[in-house]
Tab-separated table of C-alpha atoms in Angstrom:
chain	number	residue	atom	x	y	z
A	1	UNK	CA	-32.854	-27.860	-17.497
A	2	UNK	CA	-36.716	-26.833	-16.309
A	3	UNK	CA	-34.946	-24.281	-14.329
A	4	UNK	CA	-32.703	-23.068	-16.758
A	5	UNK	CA	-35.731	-22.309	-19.009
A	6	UNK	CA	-37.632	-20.663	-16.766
A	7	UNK	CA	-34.880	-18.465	-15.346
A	8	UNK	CA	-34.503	-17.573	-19.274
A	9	UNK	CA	-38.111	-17.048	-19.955
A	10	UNK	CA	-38.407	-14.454	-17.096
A	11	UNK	CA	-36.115	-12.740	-18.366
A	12	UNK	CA	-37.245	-12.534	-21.514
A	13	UNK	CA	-40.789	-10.938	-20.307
A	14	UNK	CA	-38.579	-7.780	-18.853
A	15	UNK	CA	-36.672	-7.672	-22.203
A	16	UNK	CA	-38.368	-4.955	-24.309
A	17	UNK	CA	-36.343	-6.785	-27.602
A	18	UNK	CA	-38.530	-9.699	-28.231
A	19	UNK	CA	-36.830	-11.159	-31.258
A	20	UNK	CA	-33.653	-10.724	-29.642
A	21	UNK	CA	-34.563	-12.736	-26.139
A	22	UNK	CA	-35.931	-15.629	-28.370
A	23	UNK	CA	-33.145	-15.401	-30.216
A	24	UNK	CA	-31.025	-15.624	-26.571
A	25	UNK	CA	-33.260	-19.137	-25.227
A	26	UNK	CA	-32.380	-20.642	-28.455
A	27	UNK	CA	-28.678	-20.191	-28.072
A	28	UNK	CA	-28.877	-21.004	-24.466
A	29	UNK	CA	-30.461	-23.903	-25.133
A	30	UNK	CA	-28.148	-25.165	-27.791
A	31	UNK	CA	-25.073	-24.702	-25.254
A	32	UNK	CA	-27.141	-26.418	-22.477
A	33	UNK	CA	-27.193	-29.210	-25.343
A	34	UNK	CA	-23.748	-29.207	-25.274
A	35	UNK	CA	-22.930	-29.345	-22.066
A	36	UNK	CA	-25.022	-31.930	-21.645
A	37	UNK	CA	-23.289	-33.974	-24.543
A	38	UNK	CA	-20.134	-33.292	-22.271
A	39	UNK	CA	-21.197	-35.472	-19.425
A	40	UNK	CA	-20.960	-32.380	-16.581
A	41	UNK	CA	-24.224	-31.555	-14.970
A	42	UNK	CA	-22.467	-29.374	-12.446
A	43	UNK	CA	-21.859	-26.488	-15.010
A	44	UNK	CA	-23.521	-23.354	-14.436
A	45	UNK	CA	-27.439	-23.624	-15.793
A	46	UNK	CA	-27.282	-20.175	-16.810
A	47	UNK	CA	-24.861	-19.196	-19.376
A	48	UNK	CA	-21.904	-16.511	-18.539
A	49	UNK	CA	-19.567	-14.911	-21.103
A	50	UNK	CA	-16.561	-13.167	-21.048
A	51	UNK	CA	-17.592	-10.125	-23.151
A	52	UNK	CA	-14.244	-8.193	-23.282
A	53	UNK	CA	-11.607	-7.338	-21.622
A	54	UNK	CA	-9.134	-4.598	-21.246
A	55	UNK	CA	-5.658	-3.606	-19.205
A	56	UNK	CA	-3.804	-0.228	-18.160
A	57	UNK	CA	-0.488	0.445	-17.104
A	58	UNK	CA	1.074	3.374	-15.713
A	59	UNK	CA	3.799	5.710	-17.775
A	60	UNK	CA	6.819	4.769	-15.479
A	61	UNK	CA	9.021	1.732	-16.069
A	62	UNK	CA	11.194	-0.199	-13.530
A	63	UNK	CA	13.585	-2.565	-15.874
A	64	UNK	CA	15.895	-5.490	-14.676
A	65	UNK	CA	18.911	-3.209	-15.071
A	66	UNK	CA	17.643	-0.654	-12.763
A	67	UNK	CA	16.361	-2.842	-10.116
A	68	UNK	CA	20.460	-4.058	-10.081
A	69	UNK	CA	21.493	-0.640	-9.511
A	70	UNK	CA	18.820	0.421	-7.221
A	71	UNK	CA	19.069	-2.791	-4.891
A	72	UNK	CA	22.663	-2.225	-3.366
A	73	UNK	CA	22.089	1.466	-2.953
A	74	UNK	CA	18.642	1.306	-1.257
A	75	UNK	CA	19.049	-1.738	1.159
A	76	UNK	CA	21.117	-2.268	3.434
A	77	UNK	CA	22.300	-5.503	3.007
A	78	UNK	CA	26.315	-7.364	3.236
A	79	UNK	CA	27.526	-7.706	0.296
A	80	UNK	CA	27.405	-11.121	0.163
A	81	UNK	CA	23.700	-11.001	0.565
A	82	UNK	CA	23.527	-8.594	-2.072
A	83	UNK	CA	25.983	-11.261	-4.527
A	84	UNK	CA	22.958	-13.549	-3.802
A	85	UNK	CA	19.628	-10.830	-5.011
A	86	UNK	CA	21.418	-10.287	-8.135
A	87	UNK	CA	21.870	-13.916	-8.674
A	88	UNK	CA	17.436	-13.816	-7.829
A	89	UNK	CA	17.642	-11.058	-10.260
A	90	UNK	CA	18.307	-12.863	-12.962
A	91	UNK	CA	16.455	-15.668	-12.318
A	92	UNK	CA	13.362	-13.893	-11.585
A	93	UNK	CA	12.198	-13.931	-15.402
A	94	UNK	CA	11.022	-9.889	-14.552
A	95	UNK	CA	12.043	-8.027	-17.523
A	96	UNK	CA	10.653	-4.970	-16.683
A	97	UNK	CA	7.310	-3.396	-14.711
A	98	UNK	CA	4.813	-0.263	-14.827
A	99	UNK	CA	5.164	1.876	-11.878
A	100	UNK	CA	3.226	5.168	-11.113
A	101	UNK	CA	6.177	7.293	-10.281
A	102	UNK	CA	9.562	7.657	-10.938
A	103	UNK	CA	11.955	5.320	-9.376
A	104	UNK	CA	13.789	8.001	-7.530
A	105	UNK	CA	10.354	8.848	-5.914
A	106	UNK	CA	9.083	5.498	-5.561
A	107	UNK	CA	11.780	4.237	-3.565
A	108	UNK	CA	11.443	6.958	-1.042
A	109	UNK	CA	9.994	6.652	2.701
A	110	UNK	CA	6.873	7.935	3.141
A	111	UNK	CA	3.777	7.926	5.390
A	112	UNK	CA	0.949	5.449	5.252
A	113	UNK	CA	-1.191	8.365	5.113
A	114	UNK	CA	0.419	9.908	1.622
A	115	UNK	CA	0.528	6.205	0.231
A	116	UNK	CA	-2.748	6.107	0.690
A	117	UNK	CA	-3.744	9.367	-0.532
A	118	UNK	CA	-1.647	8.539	-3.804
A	119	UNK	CA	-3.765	5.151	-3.724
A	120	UNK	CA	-6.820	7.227	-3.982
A	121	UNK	CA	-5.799	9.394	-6.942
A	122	UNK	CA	-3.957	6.534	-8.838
A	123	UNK	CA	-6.306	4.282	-8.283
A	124	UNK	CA	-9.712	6.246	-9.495
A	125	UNK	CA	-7.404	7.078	-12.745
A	126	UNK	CA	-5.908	3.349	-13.832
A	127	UNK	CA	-9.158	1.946	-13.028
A	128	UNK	CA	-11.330	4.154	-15.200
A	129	UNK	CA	-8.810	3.943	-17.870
A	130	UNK	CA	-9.363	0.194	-17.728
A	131	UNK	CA	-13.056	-0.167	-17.368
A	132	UNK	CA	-14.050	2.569	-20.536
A	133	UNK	CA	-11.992	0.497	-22.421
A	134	UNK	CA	-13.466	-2.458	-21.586
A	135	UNK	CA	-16.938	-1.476	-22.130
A	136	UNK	CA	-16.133	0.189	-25.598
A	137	UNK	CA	-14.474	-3.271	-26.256
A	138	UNK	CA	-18.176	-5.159	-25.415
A	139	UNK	CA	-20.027	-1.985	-27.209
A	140	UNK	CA	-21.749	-1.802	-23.895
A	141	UNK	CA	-22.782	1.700	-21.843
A	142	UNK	CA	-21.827	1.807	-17.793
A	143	UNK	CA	-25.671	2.286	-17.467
A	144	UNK	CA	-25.910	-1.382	-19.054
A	145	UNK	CA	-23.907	-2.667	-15.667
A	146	UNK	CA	-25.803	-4.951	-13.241
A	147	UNK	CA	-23.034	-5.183	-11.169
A	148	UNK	CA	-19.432	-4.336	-10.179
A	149	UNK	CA	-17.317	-6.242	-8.944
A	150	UNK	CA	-13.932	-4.165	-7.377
A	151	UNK	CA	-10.589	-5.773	-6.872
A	152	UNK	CA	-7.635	-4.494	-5.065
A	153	UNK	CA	-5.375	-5.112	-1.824
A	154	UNK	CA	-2.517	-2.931	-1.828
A	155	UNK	CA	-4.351	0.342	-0.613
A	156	UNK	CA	-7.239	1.099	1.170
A	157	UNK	CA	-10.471	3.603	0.122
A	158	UNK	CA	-13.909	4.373	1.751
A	159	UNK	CA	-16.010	4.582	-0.403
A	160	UNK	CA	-14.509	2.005	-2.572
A	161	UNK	CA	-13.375	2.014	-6.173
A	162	UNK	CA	-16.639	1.274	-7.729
A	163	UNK	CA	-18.537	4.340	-5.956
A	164	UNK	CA	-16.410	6.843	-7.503
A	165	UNK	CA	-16.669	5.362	-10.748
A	166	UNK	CA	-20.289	5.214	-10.768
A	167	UNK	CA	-20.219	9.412	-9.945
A	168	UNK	CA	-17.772	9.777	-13.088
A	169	UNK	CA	-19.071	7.098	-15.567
A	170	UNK	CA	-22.429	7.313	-15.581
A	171	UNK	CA	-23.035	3.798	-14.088
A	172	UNK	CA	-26.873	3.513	-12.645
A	173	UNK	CA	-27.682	4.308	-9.652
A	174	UNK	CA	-29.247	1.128	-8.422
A	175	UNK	CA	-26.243	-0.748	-10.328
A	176	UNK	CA	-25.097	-3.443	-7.382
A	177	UNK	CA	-21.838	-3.335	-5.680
A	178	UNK	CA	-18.997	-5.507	-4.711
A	179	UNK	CA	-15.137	-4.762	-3.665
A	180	UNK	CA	-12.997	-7.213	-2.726
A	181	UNK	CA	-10.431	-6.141	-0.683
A	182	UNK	CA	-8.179	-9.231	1.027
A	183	UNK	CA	-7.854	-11.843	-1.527
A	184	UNK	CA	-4.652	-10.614	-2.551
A	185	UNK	CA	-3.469	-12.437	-5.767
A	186	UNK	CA	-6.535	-14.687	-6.159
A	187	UNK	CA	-8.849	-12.159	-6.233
A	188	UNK	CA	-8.740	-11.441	-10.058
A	189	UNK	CA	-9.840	-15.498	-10.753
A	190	UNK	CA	-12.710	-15.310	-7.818
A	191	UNK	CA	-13.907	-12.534	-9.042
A	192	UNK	CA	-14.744	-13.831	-12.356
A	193	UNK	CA	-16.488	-16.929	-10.154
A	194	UNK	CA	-18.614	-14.517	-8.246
A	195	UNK	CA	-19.557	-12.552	-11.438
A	196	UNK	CA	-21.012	-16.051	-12.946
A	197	UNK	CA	-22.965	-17.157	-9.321
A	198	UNK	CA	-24.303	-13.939	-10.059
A	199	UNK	CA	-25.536	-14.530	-12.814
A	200	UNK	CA	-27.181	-17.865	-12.254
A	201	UNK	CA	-29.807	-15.576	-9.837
A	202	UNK	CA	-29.954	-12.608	-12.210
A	203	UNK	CA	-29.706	-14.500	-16.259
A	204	UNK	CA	-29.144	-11.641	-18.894
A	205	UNK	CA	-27.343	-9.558	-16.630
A	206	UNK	CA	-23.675	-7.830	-17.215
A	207	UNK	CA	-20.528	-8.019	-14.537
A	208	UNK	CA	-17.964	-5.422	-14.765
A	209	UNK	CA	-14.991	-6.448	-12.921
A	210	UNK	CA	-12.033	-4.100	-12.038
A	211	UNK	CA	-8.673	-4.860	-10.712
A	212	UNK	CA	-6.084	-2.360	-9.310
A	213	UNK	CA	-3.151	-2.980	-7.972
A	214	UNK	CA	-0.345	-0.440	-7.131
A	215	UNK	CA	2.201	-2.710	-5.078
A	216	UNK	CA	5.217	-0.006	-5.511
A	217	UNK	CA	3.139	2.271	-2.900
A	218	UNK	CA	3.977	-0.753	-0.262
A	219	UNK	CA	7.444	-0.612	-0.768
A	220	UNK	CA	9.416	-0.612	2.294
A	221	UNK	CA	13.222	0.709	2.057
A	222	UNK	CA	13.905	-0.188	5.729
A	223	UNK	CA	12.436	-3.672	5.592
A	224	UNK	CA	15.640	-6.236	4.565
A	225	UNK	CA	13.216	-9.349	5.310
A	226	UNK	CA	13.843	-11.700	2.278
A	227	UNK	CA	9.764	-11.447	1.618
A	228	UNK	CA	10.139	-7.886	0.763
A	229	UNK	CA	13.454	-8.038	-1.235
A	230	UNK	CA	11.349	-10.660	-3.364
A	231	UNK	CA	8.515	-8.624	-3.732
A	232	UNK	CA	10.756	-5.298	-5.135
A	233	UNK	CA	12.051	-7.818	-7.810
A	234	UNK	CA	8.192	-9.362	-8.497
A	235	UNK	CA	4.969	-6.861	-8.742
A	236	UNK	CA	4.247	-4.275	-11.014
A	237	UNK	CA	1.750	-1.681	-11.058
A	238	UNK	CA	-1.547	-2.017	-13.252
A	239	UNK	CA	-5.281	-1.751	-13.712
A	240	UNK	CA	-7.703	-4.599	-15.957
A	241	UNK	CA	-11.170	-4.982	-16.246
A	242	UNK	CA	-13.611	-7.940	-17.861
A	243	UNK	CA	-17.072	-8.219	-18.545
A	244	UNK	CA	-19.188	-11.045	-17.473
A	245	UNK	CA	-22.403	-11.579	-19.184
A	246	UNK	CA	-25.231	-13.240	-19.499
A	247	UNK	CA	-25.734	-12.830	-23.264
A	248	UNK	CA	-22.737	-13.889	-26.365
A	249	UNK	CA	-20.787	-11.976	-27.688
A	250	UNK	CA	-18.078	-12.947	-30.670
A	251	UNK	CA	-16.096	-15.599	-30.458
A	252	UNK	CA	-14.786	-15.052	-26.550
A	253	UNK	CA	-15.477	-17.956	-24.583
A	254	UNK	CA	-18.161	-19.140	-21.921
A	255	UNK	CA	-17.578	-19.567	-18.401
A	256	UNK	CA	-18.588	-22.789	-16.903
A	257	UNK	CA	-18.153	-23.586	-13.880
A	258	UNK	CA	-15.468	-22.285	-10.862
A	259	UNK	CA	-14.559	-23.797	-7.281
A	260	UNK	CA	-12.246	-22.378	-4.415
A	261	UNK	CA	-9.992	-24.209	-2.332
A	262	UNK	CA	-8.427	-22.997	0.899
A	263	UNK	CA	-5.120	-24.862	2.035
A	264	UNK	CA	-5.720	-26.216	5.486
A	265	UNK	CA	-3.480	-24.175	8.210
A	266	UNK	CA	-2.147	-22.004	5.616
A	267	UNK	CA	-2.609	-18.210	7.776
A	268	UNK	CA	0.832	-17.833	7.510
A	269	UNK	CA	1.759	-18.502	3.304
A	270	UNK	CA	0.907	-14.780	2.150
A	271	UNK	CA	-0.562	-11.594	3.105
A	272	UNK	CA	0.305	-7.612	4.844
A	273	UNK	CA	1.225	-6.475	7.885
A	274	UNK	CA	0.205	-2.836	8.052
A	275	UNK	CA	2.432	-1.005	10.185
A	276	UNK	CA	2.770	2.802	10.573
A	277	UNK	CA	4.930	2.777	7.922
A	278	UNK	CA	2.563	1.059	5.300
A	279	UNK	CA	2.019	-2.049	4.065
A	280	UNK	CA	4.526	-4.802	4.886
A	281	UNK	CA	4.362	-8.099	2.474
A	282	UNK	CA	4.293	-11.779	4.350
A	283	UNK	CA	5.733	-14.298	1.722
A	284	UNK	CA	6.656	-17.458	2.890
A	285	UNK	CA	10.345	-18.951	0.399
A	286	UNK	CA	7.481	-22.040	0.954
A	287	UNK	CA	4.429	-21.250	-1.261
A	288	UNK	CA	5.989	-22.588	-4.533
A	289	UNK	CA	6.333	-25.981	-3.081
A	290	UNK	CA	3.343	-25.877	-0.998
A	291	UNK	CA	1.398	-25.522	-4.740
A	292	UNK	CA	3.460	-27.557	-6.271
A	293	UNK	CA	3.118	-30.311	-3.780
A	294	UNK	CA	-1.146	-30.449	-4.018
A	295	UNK	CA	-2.076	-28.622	-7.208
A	296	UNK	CA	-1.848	-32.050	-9.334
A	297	UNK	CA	-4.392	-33.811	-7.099
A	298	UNK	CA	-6.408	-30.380	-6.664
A	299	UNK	CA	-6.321	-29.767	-10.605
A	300	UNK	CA	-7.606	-33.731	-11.245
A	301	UNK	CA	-9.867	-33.490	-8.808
A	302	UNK	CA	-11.500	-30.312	-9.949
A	303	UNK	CA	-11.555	-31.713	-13.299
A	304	UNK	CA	-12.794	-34.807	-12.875
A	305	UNK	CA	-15.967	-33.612	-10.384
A	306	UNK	CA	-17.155	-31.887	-13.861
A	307	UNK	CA	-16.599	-34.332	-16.010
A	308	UNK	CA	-12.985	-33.254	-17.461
A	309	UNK	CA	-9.297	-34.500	-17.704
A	310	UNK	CA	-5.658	-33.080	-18.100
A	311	UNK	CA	-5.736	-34.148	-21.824
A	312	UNK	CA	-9.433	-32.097	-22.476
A	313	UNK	CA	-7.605	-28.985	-20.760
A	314	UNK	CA	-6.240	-27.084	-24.825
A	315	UNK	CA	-5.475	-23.841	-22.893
A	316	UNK	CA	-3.550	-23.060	-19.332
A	317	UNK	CA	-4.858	-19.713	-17.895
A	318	UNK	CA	-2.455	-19.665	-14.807
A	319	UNK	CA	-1.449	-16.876	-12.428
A	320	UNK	CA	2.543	-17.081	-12.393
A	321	UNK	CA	3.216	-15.906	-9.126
A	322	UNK	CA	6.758	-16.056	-9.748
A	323	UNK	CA	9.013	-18.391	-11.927
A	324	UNK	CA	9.672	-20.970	-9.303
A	325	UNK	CA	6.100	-21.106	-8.646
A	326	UNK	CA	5.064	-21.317	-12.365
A	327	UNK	CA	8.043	-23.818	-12.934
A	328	UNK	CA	6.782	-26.582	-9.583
A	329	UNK	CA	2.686	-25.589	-11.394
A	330	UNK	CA	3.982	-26.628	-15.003
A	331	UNK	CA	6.337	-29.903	-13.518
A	332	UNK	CA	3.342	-31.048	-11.432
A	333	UNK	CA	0.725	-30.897	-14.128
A	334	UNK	CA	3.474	-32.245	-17.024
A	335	UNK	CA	3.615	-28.788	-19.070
A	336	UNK	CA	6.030	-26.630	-20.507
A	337	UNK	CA	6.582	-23.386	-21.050
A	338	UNK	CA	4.869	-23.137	-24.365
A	339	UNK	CA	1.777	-24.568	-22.898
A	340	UNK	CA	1.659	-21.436	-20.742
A	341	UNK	CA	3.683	-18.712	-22.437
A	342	UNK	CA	0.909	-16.140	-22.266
A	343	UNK	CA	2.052	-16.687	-18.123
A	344	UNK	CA	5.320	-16.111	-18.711
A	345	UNK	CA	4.970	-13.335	-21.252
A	346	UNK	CA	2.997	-11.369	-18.552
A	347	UNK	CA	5.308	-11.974	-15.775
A	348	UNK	CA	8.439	-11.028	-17.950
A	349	UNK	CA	6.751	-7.827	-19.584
A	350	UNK	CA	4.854	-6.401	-16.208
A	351	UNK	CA	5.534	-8.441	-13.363
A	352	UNK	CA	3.191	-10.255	-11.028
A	353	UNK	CA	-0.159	-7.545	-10.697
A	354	UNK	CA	-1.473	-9.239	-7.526
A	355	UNK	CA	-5.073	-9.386	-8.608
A	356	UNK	CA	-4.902	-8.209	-12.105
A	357	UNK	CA	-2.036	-10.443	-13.433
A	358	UNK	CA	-4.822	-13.320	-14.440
A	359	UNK	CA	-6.731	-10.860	-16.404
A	360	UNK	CA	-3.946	-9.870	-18.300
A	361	UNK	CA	-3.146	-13.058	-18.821
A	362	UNK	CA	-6.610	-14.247	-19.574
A	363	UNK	CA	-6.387	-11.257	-22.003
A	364	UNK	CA	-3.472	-12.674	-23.969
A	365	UNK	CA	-5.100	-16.010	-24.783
A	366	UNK	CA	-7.718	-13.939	-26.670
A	367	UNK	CA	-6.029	-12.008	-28.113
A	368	UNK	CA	-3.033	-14.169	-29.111
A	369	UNK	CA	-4.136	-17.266	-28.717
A	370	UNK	CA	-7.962	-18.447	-29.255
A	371	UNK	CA	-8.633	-21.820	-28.545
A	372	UNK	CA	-11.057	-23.238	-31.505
A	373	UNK	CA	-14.558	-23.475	-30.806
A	374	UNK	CA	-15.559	-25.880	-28.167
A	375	UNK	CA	-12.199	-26.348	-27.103
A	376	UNK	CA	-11.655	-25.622	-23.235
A	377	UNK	CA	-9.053	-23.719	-20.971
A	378	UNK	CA	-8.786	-24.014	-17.158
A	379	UNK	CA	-7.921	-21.087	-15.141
A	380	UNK	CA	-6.046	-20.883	-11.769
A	381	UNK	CA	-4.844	-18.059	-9.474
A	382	UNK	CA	-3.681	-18.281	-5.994
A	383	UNK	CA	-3.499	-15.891	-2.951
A	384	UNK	CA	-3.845	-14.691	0.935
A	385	UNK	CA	-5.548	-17.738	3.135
A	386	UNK	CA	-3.910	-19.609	1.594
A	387	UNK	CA	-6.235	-20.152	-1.599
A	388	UNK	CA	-6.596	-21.257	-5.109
A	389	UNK	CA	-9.518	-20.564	-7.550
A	390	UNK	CA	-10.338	-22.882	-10.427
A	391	UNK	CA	-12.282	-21.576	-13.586
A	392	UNK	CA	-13.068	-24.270	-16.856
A	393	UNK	CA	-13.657	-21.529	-19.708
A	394	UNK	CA	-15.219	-23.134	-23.262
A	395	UNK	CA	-14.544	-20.628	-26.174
A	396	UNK	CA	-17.459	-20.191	-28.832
């Protein structure tokens, strides 16, 4: 508590706003209050926020219907084979998904290099789209960034995102930089984790985080492996961003506290081989029981180290993966698919995002379905390692 007040009183001697730093201690004080009253001293000291967020999607649409006609006519599978995808199909719970081109175009071969290059472009685009709204949502300027935190694993770029957005935004030039590049569908949830350690060295500051994922540019019309006829079925294309801060804002809620768990000998659940021919997904038909074998004991345990239980939890932030993952998550935990309908909406209306899907998600509790104030929400997404991230959210 010592700590927390000096960490807050520092930075209120680089705040030129006076009134409006003492006006910051006395709220941060107040929450530490609270948390305290909630028997957790493992919360983060210094308080993070989730200013705003905001998604993008690209103009093109892949629906159920078309991903029927398109399967028999792209793969070359028996027919019997085929009997069975459309049966997959169906149960997938994928409505529809954003891509950036046309279908016609998207399911075409074509080099890693002009993937890549159409990485680049798309990229740059759906991610700027995604971070100027976010920071008109927060009624923050990209010079009032401390850091940025870039998320993506289906391309590859040197420099990365976040130093062509800080040429075309206007971001500082000392602002701090961080991609993440091989956490595949966790990525999204850490980097909301990272954006709050930050913040327990640097109090005050503001975290942009932005996730872009273009999976269709990995699709691979010669590759019949059943990992890859999953994945054309599963992930969309999309862009979201979220602001971390150190200072309220409205009614969105605090962040307090986030953990990581790795699943011992696990190299093999999820990932990409990249080949000359692009990006190649590793799924392994495993991973849904593999969660839904250890995320009851991992949930509890994460809960109860901070001073929580299943029947505190009021709001399930969880990265779907895909139904039969979501479905083994909600049996294991004793849910249903109202507790976690914002999930499902997402995966039905876009698909799975990879990296993004959680902020999407996280963006339709906000905006559809506050908690009250004090009330808390955990957050999980898993990915590549094979990993799981934890987040306990409080709203305001």
């Amino acid at each position: 508590m010592i700590l927390t007040v000096f960490r807050l009183a520092k930075f209120c001697n680089s705040t030129q706003n006076r009134v409006e730093s003492i006006e910051f201690i006395r709220f941060s004080l107040r929450a530490q209050g609270n948390l305290d009253r909630m028997g957790s001293s493992d919360f983060y000291a210094s308080p993070c926020f989730v200013a705003a967020t905001a998604t993008a999607l690209p103009p093109h649409v892949i629906t159920r219907d078309d991903v029927k006609y398109y399967m028999g006519r792209v793969f070359e599978i028996p027919e019997r084979r085929l009997e069975a995808m459309m049966s997959i199909v169906d149960n997938a719970q994928v409505h529809q998904r954003h891509v950036i081109f046309p279908i016609d175009y998207t399911v075409e071969p074509r080099s890693l290099e002009k993937t890549n290059q159409e990485y680049m472009e798309h990229a740059i685009q759906l991610g700027q789209s995604a971070a100027e709204q976010c920071l008109e949502r927060a009624g923050m300027r990209a010079d009032e960034i401390d850091l940025i935190i870039t998320v993506s694993c289906t391309g590859f770029m040197i420099p990365s995102l976040d130093a062509h957005l800080i040429n075309r935004m206007g971001f500082r030039s000392n602002v701090r930089r961080m991609p993440f590049t091989e956490l595949g569908c966790a990525a999204g949830a850490m980097a909301m984790g990272r954006a709050s350690d930050y913040l327990q060295a640097y109090p005050g500051g503001n975290v942009l985080i932005i996730s872009v994922e273009l999976p269709s540019l990995t699709f691979q019309r010669k590759d019949i492996s059943q990992a890859n006829l999953i994945s054309s079925i599963l992930f969309g294309d999309g862009a979201a961003a979220v602001i971390i801060s150190g200072k309220p804002n409205g009614r969105n809620p605090r962040i307090l506290t986030s953990e990581t768990y790795t699943f011992p000998d696990s190299l093999g659940a999820m990932g990409f081989d990249l080949k000359d021919s692009g990006f190649h997904i590793l799924l392994s038909k495993d991973v849904p029981e593999m969660i839904g074998a250890k995320i009851e004991g991992l949930v509890d345990g994460f809960l109860s180290r901070h001073g929580q239980s299943r029947e505190n939890i009021r709001g399930w932030i969880l990265h779907p993966g895909g139904s039969r993952l979501l479905c083994n998550v909600q049996e294991a935990l004793g849910l249903n698919n109202c507790d976690t309908k914002p999930s499902w909406d997402i995966l039905g209306n876009v698909g799975n995002l990879s990296s993004a899907t959680i902020l999407f998600i996280l963006q339709e509790w906000l905006e559809k379905r506050p908690l009250k104030k004090d009330e808390i929400a955990m957050a999980a997404a898993f990915g590549p390692g094979f990993s799981a991230e934890f987040l306990l959210l409080q709203w305001n």
